[in-house]
Short mmCIF file of C-alpha atoms in Angstrom, two decimals:
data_model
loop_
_atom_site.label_atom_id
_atom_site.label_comp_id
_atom_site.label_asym_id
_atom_site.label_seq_id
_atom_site.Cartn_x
_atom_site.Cartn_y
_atom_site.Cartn_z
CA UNK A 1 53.97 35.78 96.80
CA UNK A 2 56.75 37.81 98.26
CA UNK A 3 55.13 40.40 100.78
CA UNK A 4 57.06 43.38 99.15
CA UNK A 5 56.09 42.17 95.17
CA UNK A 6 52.68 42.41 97.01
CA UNK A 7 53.29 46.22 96.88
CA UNK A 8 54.33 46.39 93.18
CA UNK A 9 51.11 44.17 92.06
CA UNK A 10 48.93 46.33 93.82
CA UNK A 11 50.08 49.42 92.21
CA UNK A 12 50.01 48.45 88.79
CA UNK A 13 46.37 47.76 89.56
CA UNK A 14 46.10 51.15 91.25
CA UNK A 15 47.83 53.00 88.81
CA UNK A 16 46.69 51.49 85.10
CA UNK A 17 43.86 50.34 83.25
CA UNK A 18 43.86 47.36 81.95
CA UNK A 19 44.35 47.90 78.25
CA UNK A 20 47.61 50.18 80.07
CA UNK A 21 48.00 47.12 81.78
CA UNK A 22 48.02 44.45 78.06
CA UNK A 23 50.08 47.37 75.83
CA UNK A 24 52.45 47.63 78.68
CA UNK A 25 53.49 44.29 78.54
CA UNK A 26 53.20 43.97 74.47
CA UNK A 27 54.58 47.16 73.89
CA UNK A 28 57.68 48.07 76.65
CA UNK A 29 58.43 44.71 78.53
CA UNK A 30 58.03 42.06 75.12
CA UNK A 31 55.72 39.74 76.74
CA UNK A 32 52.66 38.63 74.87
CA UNK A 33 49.63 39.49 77.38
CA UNK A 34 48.54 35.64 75.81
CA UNK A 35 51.44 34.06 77.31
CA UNK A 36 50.88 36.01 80.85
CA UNK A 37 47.78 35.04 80.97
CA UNK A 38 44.79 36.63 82.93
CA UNK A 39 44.05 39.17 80.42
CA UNK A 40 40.19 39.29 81.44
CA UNK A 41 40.52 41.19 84.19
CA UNK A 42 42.81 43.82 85.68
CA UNK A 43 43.46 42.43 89.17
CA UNK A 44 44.32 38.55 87.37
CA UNK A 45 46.63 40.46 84.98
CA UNK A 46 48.61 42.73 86.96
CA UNK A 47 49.11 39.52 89.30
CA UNK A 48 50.01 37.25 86.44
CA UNK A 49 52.68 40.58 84.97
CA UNK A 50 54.36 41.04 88.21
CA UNK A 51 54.71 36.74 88.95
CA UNK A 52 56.02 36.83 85.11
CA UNK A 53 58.35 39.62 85.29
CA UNK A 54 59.73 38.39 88.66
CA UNK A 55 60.24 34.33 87.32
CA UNK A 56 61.71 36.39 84.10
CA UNK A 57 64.32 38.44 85.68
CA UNK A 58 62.23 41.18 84.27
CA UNK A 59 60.91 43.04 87.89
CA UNK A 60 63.58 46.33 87.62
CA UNK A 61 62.73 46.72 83.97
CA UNK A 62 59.12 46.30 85.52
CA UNK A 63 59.54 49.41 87.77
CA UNK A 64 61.32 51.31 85.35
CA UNK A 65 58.43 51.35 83.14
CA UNK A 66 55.79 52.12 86.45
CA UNK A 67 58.39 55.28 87.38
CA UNK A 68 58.75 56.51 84.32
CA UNK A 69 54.93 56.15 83.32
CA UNK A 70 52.80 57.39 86.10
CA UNK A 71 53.14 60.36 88.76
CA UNK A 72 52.41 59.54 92.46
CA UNK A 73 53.55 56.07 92.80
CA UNK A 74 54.45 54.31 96.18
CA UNK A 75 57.72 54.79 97.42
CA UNK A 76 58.20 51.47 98.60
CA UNK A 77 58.27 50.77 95.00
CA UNK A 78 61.59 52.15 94.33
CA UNK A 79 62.44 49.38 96.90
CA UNK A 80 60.84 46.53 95.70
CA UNK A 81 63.96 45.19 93.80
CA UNK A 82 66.05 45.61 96.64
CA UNK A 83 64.17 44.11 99.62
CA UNK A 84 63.49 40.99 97.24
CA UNK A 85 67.28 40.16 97.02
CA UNK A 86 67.85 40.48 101.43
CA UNK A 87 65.02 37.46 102.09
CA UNK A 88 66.96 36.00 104.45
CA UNK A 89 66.73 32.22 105.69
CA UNK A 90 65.24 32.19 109.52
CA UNK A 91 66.24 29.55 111.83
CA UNK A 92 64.98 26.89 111.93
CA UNK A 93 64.24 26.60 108.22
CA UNK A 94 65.64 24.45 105.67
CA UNK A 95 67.72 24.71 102.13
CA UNK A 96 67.50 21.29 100.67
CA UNK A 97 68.98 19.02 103.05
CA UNK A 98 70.35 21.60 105.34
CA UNK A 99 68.70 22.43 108.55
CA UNK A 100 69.98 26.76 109.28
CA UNK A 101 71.01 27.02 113.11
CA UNK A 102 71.83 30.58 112.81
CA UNK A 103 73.15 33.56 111.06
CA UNK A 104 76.83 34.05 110.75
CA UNK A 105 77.21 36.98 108.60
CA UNK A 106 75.97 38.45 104.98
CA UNK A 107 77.77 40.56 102.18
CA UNK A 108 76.70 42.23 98.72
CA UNK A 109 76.77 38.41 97.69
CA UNK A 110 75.43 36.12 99.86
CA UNK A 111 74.12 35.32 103.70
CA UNK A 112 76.06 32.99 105.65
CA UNK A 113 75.00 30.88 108.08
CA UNK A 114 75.61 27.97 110.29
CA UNK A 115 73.93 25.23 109.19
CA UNK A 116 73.76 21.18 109.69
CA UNK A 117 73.76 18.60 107.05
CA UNK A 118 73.01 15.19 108.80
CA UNK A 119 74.44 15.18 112.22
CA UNK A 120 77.51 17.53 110.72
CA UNK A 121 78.24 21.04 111.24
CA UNK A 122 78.41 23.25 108.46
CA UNK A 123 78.90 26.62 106.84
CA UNK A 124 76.37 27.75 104.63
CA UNK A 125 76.40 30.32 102.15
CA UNK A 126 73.88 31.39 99.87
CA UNK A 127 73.88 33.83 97.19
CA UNK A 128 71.44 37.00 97.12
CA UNK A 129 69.03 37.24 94.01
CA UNK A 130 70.76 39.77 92.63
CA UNK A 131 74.28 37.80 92.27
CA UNK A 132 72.36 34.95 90.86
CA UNK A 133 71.17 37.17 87.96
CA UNK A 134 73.94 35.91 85.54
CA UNK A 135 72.93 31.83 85.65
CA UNK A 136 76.78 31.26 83.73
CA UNK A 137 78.64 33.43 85.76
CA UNK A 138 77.36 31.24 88.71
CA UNK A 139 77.90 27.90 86.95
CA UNK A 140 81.28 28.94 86.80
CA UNK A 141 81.82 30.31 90.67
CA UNK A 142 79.90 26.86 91.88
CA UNK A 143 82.25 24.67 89.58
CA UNK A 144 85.34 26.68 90.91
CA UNK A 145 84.71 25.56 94.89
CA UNK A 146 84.38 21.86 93.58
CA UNK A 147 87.28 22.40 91.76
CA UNK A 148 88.88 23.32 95.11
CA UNK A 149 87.28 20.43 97.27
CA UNK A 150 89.85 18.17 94.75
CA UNK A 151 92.30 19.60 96.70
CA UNK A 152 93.57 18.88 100.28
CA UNK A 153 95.41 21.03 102.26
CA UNK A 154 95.23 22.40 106.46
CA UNK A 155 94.46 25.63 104.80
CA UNK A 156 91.76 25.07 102.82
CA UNK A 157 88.05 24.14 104.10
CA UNK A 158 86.76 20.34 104.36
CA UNK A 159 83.90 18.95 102.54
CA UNK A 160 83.70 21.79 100.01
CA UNK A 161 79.72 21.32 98.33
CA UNK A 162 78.09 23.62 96.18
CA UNK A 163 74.71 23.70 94.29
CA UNK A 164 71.37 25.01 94.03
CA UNK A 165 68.24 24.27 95.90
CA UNK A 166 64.94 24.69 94.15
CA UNK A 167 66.76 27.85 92.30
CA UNK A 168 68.51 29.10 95.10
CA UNK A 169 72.26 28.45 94.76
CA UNK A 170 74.90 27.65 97.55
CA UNK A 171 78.08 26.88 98.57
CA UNK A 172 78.57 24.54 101.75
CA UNK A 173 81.97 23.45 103.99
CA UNK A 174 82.65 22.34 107.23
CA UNK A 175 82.16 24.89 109.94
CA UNK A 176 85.62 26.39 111.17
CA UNK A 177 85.69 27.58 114.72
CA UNK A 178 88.01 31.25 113.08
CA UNK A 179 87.18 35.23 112.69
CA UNK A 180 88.07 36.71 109.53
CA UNK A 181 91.55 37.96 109.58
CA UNK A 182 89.38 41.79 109.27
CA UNK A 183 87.89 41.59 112.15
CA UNK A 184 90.86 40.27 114.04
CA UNK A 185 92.79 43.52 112.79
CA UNK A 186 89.63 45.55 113.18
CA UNK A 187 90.17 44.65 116.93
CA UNK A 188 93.84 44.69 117.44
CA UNK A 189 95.07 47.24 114.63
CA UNK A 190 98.19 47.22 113.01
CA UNK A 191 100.86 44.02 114.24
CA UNK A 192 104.40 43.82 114.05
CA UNK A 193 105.84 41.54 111.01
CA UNK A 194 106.87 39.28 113.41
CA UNK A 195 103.73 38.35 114.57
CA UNK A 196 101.88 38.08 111.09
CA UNK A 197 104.91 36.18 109.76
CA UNK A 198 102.52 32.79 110.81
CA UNK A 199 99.72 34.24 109.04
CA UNK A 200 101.59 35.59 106.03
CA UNK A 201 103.28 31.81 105.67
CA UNK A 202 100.01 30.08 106.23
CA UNK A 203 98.12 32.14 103.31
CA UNK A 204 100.62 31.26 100.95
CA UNK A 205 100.74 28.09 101.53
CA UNK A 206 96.99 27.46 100.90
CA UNK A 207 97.64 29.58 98.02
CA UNK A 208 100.52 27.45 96.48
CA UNK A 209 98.64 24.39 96.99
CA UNK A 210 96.08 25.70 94.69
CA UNK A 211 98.15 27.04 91.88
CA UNK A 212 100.06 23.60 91.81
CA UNK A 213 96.40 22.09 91.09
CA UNK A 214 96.02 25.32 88.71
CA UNK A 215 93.67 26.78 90.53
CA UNK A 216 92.67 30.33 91.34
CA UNK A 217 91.23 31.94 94.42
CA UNK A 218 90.07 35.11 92.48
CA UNK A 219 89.55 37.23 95.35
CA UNK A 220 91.86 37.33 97.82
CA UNK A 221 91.20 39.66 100.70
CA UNK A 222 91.42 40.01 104.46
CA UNK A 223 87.99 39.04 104.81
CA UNK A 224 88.26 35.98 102.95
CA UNK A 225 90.91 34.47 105.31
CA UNK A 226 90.08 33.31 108.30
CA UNK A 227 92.25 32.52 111.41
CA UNK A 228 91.58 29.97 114.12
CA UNK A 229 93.53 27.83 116.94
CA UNK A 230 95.36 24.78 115.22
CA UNK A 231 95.45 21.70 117.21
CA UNK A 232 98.84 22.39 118.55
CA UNK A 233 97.52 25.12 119.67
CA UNK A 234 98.63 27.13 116.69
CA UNK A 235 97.23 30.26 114.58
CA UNK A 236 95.35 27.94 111.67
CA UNK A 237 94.64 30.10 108.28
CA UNK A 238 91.39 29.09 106.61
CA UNK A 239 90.99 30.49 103.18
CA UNK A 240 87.54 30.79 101.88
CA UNK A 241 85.43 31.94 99.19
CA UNK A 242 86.87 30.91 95.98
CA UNK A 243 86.29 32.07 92.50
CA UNK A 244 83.77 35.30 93.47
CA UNK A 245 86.06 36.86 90.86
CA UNK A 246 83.72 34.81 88.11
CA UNK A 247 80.73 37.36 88.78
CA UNK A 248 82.08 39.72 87.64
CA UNK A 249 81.07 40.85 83.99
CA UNK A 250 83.11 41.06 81.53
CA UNK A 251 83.43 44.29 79.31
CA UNK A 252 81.92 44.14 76.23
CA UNK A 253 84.21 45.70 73.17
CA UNK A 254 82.71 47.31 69.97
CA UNK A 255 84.95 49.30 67.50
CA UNK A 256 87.76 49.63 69.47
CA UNK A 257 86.07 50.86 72.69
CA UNK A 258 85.83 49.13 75.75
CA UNK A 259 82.51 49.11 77.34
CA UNK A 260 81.53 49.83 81.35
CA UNK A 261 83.30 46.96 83.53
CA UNK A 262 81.35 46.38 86.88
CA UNK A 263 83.54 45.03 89.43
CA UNK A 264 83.04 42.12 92.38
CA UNK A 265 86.07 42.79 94.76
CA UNK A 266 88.11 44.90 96.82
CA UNK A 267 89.82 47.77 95.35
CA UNK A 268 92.65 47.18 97.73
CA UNK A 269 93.30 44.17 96.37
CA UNK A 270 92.22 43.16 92.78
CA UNK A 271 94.64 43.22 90.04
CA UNK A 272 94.61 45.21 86.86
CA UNK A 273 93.72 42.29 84.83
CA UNK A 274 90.65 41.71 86.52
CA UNK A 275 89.51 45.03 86.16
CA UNK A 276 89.97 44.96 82.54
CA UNK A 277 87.57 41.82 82.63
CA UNK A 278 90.76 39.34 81.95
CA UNK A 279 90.83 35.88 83.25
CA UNK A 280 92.29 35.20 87.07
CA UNK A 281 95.30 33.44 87.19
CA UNK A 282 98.01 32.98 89.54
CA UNK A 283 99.76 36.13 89.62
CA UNK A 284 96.38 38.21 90.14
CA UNK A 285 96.43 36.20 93.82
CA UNK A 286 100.24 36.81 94.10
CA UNK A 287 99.18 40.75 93.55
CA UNK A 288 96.03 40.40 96.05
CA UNK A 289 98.53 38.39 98.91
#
């Protein structure tokens, strides 16, 4: 088990007795202390609640009901939820058939790192725990960058794969030797138009080779473009990360009202309609560009 679930086992069997333990689960978190199993002992139980509640997507309504029940708990507790979703792949080890050389980067979403497939290079992201909560939304963002590999283009990555591993879901492409166009204007600051005219051309013309395929990026931003040497010795604009903008969740509407609308994306760049929870299309990446 998880080092840090660890914690959160041995304070239910710390803090509760076991018949706190069985009504606990009945009563607050709607499992059957049956179907948990272990019921015969505290230490089995709280073991066989926190394994449950964490293959159930049930661990924060787990520590909801330890906060809110008993005085004196571990702090770490309140932390439990997070650390699980930043395990991190170490080098060395593998994802299915990829072999991780090193970290490239991580964001609210995923890790990225640089990978190798066979004897080829490869970018490889994976998504955190907690972006993998909604198993549809994902579907959706997985089938989006295969929808893209359909389509060839300079601007657009190579070899676009994406699937899950033993329940933990990725997207792979070939590894392109570019900085995000962020960090390049992190560095330099602000350029004159004539310079970024290159960059400007090469984004939309990734961009209208994917709406002639009727396909949408969903979240275009400066650090989802990425800017390398061509082989004339060109700038070469990489866009990545496609359809992000399908884990998002959509707002739920009851009489008239529209309910809370939590947001994947930059709020530089996304477009009213995808605040509101309204499908991408191609004039929300016309708005982003």
């Amino acid at each position: 088990m998880n080092p840090t679930i660890d914690i959160l086992r041995a304070e239910l069997e710390r803090l509760f007795s076991l018949d706190e333990l069985t009504s606990m689960s009945q009563r607050l978190l709607g499992l059957d202390p049956e179907d948990v199993g272990g019921a015969t002992a505290k230490a089995s139980f709280a073991k066989a609640l926190t394994e449950r509640c964490l293959d159930g997507d049930r661990i924060d309504a787990l520590l909801d009901v330890i906060l809110v029940s008993k005085q004196g708990v571990d702090p770490r507790v309140r932390d439990v939820a997070g650390l699980f979703g930043r395990e991190e792949l170490a080098q060395g080890a593998t994802l299915g058939e990829f072999l991780v050389l090193r970290k490239l980067g991580e964001s609210d979403m995923s890790y990225v790192y640089l990978a190798k497939r066979g004897d080829q290079e490869r970018v490889l992201k994976v998504l955190r725990h907690e972006a993998s909560r909604d198993r549809r939304a994902v579907q959706r963002l997985l089938t989006a960058n295969r929808l893209v590999a359909s389509v060839e283009h300079p601007g657009l990555p190579r070899d676009i794969d994406a699937g899950d591993s033993g329940g933990v879901y990725w997207i792979s492409y070939r590894h392109v030797d570019a900085q995000p166009l962020s960090a390049r204007l992190a560095r330099t600051g602000p350029s004159h138009i004539n310079e970024v005219k290159p960059l400007l051309r090469g984004i939309l013309e990734a961009l209208a080779a994917l709406h002639k395929a009727r396909i949408v990026h969903g979240d275009l931003k400066l650090e989802n473009i990425l800017v390398g040497r061509s082989a004339d010795g060109g700038q070469q604009v990489t866009l990545i990360d496609f359809g992000t903008d399908r884990l998002r969740q959509r707002p739920t509407v009851a009489n008239g009202h529209t309910g809370v609308l939590a947001i994947i994306g930059s709020p530089k760049t996304i477009a009213p309609e995808q605040v509101r929870g309204l499908r991408s299309d191609p004039a929300s990446d016309v708005y982003a560009f």
